[in-house]
Short mmCIF file of N, CA, C and O in Angstrom, two decimals:
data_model
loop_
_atom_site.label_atom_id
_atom_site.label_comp_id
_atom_site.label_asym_id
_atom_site.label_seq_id
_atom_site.Cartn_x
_atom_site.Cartn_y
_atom_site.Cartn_z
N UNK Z 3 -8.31 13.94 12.14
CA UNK Z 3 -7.29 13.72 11.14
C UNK Z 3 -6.70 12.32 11.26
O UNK Z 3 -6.84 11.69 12.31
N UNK Z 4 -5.96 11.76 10.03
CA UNK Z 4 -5.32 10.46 9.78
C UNK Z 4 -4.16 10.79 9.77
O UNK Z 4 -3.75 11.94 9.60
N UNK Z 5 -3.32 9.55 10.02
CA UNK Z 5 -2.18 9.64 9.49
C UNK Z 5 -1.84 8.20 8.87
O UNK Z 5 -2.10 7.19 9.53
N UNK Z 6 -1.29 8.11 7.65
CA UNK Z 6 -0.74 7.11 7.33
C UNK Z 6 0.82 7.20 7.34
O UNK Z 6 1.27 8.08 6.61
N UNK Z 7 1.56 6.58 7.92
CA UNK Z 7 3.06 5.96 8.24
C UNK Z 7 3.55 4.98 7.25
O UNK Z 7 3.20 3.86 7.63
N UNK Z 8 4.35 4.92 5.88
CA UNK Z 8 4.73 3.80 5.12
C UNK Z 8 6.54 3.74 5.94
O UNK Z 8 7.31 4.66 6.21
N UNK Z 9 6.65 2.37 6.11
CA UNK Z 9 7.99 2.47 6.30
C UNK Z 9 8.42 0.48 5.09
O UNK Z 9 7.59 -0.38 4.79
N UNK Z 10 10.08 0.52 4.74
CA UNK Z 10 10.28 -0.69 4.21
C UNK Z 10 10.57 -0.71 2.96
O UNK Z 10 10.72 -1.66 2.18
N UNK Z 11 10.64 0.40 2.82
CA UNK Z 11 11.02 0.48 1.42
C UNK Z 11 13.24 0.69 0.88
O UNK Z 11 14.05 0.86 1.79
N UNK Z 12 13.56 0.64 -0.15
CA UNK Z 12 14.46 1.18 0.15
C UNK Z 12 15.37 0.25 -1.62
O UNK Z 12 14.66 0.07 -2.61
N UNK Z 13 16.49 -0.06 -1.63
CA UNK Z 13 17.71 -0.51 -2.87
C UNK Z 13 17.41 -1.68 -2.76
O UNK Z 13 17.23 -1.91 -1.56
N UNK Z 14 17.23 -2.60 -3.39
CA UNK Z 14 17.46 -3.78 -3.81
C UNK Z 14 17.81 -4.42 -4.98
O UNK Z 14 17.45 -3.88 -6.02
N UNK Z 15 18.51 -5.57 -5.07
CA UNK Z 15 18.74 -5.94 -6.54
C UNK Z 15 17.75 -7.02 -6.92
O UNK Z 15 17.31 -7.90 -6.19
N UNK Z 16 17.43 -6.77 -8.35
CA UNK Z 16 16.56 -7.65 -8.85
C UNK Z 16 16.58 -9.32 -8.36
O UNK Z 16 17.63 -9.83 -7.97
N UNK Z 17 15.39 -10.05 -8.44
CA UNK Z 17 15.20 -10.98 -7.68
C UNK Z 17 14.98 -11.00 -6.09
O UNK Z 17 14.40 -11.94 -5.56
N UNK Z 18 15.39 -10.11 -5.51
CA UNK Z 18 15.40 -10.04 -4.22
C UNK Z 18 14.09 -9.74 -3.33
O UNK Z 18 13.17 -10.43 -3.78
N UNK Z 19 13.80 -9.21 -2.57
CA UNK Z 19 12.60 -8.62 -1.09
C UNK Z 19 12.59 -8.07 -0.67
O UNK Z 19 13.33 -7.84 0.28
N UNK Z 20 11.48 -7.26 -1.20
CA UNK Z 20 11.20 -5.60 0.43
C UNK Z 20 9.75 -6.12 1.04
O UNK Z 20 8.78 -6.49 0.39
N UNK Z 21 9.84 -6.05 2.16
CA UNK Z 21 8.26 -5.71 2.82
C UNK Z 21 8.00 -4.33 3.43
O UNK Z 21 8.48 -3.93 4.49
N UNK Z 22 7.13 -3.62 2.55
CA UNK Z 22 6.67 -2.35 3.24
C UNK Z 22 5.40 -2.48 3.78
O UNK Z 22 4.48 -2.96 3.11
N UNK Z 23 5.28 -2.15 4.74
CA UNK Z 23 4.31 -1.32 6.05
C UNK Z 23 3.58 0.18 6.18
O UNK Z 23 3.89 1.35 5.96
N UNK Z 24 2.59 -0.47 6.62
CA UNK Z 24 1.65 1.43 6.57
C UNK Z 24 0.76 1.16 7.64
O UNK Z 24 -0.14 0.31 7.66
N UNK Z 25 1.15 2.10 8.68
CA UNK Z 25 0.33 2.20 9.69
C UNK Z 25 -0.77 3.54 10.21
O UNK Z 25 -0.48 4.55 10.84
N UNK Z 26 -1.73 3.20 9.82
CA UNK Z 26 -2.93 4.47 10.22
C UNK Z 26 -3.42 4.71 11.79
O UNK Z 26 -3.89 3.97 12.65
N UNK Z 27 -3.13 5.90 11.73
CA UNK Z 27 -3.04 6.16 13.27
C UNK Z 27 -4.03 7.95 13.15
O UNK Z 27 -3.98 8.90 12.37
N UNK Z 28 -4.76 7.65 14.26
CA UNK Z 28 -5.86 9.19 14.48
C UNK Z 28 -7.21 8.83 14.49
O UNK Z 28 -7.43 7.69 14.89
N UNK Z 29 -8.19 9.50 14.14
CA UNK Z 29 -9.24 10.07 14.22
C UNK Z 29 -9.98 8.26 13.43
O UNK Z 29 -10.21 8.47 12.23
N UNK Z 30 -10.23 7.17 13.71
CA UNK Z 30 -11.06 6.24 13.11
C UNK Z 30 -11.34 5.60 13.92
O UNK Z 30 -10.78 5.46 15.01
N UNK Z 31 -12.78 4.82 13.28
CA UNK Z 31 -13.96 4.47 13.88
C UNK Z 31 -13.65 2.75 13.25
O UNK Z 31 -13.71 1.72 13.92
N UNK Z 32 -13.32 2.88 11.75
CA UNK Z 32 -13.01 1.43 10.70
C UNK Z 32 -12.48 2.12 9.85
O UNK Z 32 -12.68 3.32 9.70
N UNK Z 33 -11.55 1.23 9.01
CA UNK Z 33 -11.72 1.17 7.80
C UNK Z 33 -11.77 0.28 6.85
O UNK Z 33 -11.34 -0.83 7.17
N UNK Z 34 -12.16 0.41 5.77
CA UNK Z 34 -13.00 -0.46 4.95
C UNK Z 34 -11.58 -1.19 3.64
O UNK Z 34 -11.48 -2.41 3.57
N UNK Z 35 -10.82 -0.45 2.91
CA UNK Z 35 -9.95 -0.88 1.84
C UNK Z 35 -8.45 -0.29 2.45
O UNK Z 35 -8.41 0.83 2.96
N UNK Z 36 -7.44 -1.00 2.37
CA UNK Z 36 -6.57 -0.20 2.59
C UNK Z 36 -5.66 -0.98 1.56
O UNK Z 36 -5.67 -2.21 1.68
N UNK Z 37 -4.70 -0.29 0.33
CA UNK Z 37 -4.09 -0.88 -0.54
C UNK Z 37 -2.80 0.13 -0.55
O UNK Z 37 -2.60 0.92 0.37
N UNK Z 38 -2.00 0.00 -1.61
CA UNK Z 38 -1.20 0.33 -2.11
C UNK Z 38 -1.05 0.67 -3.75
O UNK Z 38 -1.75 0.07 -4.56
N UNK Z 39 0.00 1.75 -4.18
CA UNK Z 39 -0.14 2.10 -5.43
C UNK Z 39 0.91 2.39 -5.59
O UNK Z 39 1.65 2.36 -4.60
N UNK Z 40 1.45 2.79 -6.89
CA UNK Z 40 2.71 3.31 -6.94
C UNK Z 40 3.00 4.07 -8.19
O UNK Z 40 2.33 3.76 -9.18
N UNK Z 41 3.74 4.87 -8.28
CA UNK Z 41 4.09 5.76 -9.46
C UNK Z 41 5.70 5.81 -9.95
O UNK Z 41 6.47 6.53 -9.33
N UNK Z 42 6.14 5.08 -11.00
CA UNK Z 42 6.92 5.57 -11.09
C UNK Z 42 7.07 6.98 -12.14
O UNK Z 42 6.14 7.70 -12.53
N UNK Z 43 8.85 7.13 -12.51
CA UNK Z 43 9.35 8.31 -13.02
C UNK Z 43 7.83 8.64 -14.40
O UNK Z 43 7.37 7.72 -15.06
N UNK Z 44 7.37 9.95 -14.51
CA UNK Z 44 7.03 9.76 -16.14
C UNK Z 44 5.68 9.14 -16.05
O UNK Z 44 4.97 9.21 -17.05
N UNK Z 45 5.14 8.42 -14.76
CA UNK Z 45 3.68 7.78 -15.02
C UNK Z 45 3.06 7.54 -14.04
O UNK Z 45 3.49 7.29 -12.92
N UNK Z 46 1.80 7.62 -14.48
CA UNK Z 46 0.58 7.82 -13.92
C UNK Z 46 0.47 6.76 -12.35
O UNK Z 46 0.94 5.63 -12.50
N UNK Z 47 0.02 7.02 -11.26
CA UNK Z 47 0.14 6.40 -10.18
C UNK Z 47 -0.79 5.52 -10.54
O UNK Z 47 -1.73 5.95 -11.21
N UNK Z 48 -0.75 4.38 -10.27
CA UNK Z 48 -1.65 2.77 -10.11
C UNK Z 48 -1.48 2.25 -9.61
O UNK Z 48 -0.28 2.16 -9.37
N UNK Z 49 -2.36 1.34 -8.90
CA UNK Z 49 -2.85 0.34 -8.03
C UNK Z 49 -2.18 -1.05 -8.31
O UNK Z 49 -2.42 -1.85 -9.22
N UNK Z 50 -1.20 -1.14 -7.19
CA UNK Z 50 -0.70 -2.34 -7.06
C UNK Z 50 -1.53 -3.49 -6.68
O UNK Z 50 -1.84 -4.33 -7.52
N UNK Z 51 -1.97 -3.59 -5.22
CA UNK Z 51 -2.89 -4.24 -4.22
C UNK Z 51 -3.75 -3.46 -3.40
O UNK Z 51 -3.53 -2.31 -3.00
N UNK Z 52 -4.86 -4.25 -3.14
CA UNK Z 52 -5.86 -3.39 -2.19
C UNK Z 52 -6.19 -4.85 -1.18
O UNK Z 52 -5.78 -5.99 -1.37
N UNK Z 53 -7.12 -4.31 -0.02
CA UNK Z 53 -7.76 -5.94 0.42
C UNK Z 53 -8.46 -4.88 1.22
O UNK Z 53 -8.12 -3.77 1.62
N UNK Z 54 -9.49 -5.55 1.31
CA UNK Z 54 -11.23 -5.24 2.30
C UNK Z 54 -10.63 -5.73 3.99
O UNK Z 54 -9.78 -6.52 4.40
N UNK Z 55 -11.52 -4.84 4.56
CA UNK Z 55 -11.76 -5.41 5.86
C UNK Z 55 -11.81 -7.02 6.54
O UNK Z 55 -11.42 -7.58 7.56
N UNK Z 56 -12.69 -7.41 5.05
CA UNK Z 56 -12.73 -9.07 5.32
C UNK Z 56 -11.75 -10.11 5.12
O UNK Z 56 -11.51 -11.19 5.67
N UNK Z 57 -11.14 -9.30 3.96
CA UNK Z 57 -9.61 -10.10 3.85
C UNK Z 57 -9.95 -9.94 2.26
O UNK Z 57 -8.74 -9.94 2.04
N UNK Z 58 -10.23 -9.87 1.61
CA UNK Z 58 -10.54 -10.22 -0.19
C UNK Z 58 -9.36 -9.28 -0.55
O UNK Z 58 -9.26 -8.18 0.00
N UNK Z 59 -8.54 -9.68 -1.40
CA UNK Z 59 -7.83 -8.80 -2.01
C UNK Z 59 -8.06 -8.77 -3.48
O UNK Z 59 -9.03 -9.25 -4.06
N UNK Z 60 -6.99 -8.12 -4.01
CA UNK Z 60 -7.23 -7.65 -5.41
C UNK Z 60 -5.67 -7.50 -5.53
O UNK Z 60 -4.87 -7.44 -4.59
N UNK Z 61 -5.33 -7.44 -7.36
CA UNK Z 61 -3.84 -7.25 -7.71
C UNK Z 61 -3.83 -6.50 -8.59
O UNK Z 61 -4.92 -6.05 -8.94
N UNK Z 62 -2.71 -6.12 -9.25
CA UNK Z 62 -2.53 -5.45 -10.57
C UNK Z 62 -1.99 -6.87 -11.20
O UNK Z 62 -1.48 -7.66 -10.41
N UNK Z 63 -2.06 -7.21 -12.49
CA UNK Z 63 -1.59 -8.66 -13.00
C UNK Z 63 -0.08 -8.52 -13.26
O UNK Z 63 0.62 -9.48 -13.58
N UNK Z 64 0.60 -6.66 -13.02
CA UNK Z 64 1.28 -7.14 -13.22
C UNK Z 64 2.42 -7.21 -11.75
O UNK Z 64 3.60 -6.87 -11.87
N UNK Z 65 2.05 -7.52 -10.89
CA UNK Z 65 2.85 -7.98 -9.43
C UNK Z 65 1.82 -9.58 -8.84
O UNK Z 65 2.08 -10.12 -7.76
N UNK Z 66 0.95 -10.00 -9.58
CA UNK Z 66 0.14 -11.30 -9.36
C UNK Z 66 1.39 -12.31 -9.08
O UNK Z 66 2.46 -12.37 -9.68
N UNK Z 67 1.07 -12.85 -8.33
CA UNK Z 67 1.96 -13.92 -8.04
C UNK Z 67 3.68 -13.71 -7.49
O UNK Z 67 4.51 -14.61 -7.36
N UNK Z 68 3.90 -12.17 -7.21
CA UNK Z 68 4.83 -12.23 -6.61
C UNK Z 68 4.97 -11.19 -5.49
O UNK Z 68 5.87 -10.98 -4.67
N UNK Z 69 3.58 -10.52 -5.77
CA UNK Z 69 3.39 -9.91 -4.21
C UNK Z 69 2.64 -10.53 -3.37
O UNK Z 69 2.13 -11.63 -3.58
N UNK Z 70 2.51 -9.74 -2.18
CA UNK Z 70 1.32 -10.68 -1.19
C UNK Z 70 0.66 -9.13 -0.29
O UNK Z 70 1.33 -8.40 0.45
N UNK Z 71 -0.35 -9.01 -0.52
CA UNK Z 71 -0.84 -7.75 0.47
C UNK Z 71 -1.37 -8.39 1.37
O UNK Z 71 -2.17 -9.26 1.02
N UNK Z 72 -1.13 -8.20 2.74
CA UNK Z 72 -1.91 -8.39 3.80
C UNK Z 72 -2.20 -7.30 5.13
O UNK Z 72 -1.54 -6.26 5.14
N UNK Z 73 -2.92 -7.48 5.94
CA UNK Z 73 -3.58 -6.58 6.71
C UNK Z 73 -4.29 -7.11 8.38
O UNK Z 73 -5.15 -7.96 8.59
N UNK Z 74 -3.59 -6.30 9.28
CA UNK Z 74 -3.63 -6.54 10.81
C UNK Z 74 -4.91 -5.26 11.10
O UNK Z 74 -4.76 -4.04 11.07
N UNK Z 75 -5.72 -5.78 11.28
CA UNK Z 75 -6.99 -4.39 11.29
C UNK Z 75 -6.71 -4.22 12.72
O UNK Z 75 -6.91 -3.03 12.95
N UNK Z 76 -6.33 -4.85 13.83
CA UNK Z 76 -6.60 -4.54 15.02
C UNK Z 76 -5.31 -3.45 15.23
O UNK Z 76 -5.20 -2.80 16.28
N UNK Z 77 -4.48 -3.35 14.28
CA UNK Z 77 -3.40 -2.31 14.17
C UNK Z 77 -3.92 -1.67 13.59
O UNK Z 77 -3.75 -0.49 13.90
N UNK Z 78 -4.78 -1.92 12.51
CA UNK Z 78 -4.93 -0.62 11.65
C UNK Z 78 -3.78 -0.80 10.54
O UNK Z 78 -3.68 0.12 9.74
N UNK Z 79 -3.16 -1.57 10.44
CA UNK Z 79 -1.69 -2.04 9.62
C UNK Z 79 -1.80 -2.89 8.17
O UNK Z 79 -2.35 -3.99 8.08
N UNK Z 80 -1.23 -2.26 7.16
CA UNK Z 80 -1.60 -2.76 5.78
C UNK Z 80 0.15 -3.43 5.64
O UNK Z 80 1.05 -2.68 6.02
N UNK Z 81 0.42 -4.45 5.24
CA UNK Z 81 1.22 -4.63 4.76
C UNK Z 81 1.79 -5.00 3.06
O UNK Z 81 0.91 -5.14 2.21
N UNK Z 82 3.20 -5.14 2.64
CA UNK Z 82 2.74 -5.54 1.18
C UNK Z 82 4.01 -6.46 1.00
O UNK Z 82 4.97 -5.71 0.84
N UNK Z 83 4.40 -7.78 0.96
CA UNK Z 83 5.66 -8.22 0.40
C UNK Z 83 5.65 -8.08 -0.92
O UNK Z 83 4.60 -8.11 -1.57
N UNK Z 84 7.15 -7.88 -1.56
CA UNK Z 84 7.42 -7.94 -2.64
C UNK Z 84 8.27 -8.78 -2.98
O UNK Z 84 9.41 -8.56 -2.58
N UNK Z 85 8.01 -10.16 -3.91
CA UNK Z 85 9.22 -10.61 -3.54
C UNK Z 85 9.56 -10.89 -5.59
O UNK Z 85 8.68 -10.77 -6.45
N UNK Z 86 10.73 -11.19 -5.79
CA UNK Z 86 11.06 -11.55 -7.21
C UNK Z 86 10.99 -9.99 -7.66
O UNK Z 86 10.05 -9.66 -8.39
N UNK Z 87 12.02 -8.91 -7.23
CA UNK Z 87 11.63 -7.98 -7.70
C UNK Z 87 12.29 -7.71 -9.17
O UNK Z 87 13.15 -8.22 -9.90
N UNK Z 88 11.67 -6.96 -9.18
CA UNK Z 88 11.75 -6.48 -11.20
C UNK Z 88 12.12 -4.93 -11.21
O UNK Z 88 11.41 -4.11 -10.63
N UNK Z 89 13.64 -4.46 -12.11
CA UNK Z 89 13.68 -3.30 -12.15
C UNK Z 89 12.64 -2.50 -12.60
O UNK Z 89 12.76 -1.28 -12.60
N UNK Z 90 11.28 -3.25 -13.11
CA UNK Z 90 9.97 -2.02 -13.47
C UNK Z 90 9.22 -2.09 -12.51
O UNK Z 90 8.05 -1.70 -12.61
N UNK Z 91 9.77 -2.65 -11.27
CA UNK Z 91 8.93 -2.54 -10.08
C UNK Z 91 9.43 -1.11 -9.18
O UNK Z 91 8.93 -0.68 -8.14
N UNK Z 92 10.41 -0.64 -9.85
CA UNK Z 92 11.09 0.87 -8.99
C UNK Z 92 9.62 2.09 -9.41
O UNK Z 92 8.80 2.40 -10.28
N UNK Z 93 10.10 2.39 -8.07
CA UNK Z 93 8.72 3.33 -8.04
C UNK Z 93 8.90 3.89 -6.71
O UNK Z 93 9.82 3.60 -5.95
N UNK Z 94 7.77 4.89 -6.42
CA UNK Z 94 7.17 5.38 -5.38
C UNK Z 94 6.16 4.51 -4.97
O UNK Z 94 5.38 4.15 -5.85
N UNK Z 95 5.97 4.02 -3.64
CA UNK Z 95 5.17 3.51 -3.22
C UNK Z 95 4.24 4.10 -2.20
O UNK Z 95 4.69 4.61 -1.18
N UNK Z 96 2.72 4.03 -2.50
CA UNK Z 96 1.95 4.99 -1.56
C UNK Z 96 0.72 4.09 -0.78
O UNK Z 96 0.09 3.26 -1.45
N UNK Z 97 0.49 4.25 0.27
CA UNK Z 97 -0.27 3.59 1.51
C UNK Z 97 -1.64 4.45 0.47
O UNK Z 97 -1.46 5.19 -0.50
N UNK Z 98 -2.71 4.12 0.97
CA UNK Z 98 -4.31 4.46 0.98
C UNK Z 98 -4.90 3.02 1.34
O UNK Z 98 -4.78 1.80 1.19
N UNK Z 99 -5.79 4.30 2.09
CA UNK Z 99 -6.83 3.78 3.09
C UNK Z 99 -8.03 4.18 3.09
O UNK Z 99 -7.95 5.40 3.01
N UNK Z 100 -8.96 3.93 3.13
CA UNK Z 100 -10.59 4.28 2.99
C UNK Z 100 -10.98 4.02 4.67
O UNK Z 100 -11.20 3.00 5.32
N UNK Z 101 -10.92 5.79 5.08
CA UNK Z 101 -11.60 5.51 6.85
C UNK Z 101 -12.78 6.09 6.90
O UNK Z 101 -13.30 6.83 6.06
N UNK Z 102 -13.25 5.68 8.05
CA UNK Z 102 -14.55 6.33 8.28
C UNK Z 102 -13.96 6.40 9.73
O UNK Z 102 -13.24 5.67 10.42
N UNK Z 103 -14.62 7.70 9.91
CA UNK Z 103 -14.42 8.40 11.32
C UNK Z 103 -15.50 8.28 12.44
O UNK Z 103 -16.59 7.82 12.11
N UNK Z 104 -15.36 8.54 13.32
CA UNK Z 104 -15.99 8.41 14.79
C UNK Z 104 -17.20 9.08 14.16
O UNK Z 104 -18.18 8.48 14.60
N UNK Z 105 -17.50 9.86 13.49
CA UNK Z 105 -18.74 10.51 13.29
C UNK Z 105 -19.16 9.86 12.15
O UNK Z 105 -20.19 10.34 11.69
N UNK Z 106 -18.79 9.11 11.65
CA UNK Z 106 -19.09 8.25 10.40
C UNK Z 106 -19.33 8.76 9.27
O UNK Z 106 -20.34 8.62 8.58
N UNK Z 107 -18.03 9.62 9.00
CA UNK Z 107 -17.63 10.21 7.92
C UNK Z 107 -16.89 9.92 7.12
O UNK Z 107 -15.79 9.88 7.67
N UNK Z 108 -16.78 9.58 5.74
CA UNK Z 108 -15.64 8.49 5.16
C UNK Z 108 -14.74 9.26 4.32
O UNK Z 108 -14.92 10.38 3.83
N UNK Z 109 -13.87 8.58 4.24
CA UNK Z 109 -12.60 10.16 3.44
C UNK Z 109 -11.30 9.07 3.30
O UNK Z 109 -10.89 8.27 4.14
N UNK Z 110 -10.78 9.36 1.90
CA UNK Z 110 -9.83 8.71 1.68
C UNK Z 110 -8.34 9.36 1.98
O UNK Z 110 -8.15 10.51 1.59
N UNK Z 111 -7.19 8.58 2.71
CA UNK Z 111 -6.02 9.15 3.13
C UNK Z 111 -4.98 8.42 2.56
O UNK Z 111 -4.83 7.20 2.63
N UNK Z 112 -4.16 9.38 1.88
CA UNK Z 112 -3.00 8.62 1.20
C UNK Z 112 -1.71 8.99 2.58
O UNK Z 112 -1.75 9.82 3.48
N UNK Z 113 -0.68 7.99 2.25
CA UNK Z 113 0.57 8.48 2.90
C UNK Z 113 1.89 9.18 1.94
O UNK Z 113 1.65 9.49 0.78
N UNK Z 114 3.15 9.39 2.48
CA UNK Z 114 3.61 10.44 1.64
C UNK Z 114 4.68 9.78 0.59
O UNK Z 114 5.49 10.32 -0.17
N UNK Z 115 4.34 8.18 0.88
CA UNK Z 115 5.35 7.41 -0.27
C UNK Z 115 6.39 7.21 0.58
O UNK Z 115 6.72 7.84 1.59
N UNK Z 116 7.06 5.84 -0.20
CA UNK Z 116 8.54 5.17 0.16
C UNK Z 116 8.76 5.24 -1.01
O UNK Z 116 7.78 5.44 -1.74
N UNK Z 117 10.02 5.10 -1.59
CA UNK Z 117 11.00 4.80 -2.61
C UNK Z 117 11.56 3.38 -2.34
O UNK Z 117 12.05 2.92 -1.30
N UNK Z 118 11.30 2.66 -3.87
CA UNK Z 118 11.61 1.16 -4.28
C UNK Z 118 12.52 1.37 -5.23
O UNK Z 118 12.27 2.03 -6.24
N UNK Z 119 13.73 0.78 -4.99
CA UNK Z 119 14.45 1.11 -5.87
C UNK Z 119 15.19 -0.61 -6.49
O UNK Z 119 16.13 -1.17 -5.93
N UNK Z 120 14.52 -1.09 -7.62
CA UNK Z 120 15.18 -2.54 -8.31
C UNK Z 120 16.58 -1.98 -8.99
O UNK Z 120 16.58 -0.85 -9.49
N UNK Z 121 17.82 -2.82 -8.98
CA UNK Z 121 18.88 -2.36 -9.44
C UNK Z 121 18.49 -3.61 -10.58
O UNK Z 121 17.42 -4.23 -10.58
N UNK Z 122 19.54 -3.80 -11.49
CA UNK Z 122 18.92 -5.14 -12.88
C UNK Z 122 20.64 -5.54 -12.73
O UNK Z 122 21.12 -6.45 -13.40
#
């Protein structure tokens, strides 16, 4: 079994900075993508940032240029700054990770969400 850990989330007022954290801890061998997504009230969960093992990331266009995803593999640790936040940036925020296990079995693990909350 996995566990993903999000911590960093929490009130802020627009313009301002959260950095949230997700740490995978258990049963892995690698893993390959580890990103972030988020849902708010009323809609469908989507993909903020992701980044590969190698470092390549990816964005949603609409947090381009004012987030930053990055990633400590020797932790196992995904991180995500947010900075210039936007009250349509309030949401649930959720860790996923793409592991493959000691037996080299691959299985995707979400964590159980932080709450982002932009005040305007």
């Amino acid at each position: 079994q996995v566990q993903l850990v999000e911590s960093g989330g929490g009130l802020v007022q627009a313009g301002g900075s959260l950095r949230l954290s997700c740490a995978a801890s258990g049963s892995i061998f690698s893993i390959h993508s580890m990103g972030w997504y988020r849902q708010a009230p009323g809609e469908q969960r989507e993909l903020v940032a992701d980044v590969t093992t190698g470092g390549i990331t990816n964005y949603a266009d609409s947090v381009k240029g004012r987030f930053t995803i990055s990633r400590d593999n020797a932790k196992n640790t995904v991180y995500l700054q947010m900075n210039s936040l936007e009250p349509e940036d309030t949401a649930v925020y959720y860790c996923n990770a793409d592991v493959i296990d000691p037996g080299y079995y691959g299985m995707d693990y979400w964590g159980k969400g932080t709450l982002v909350t932009v005040s305007s």
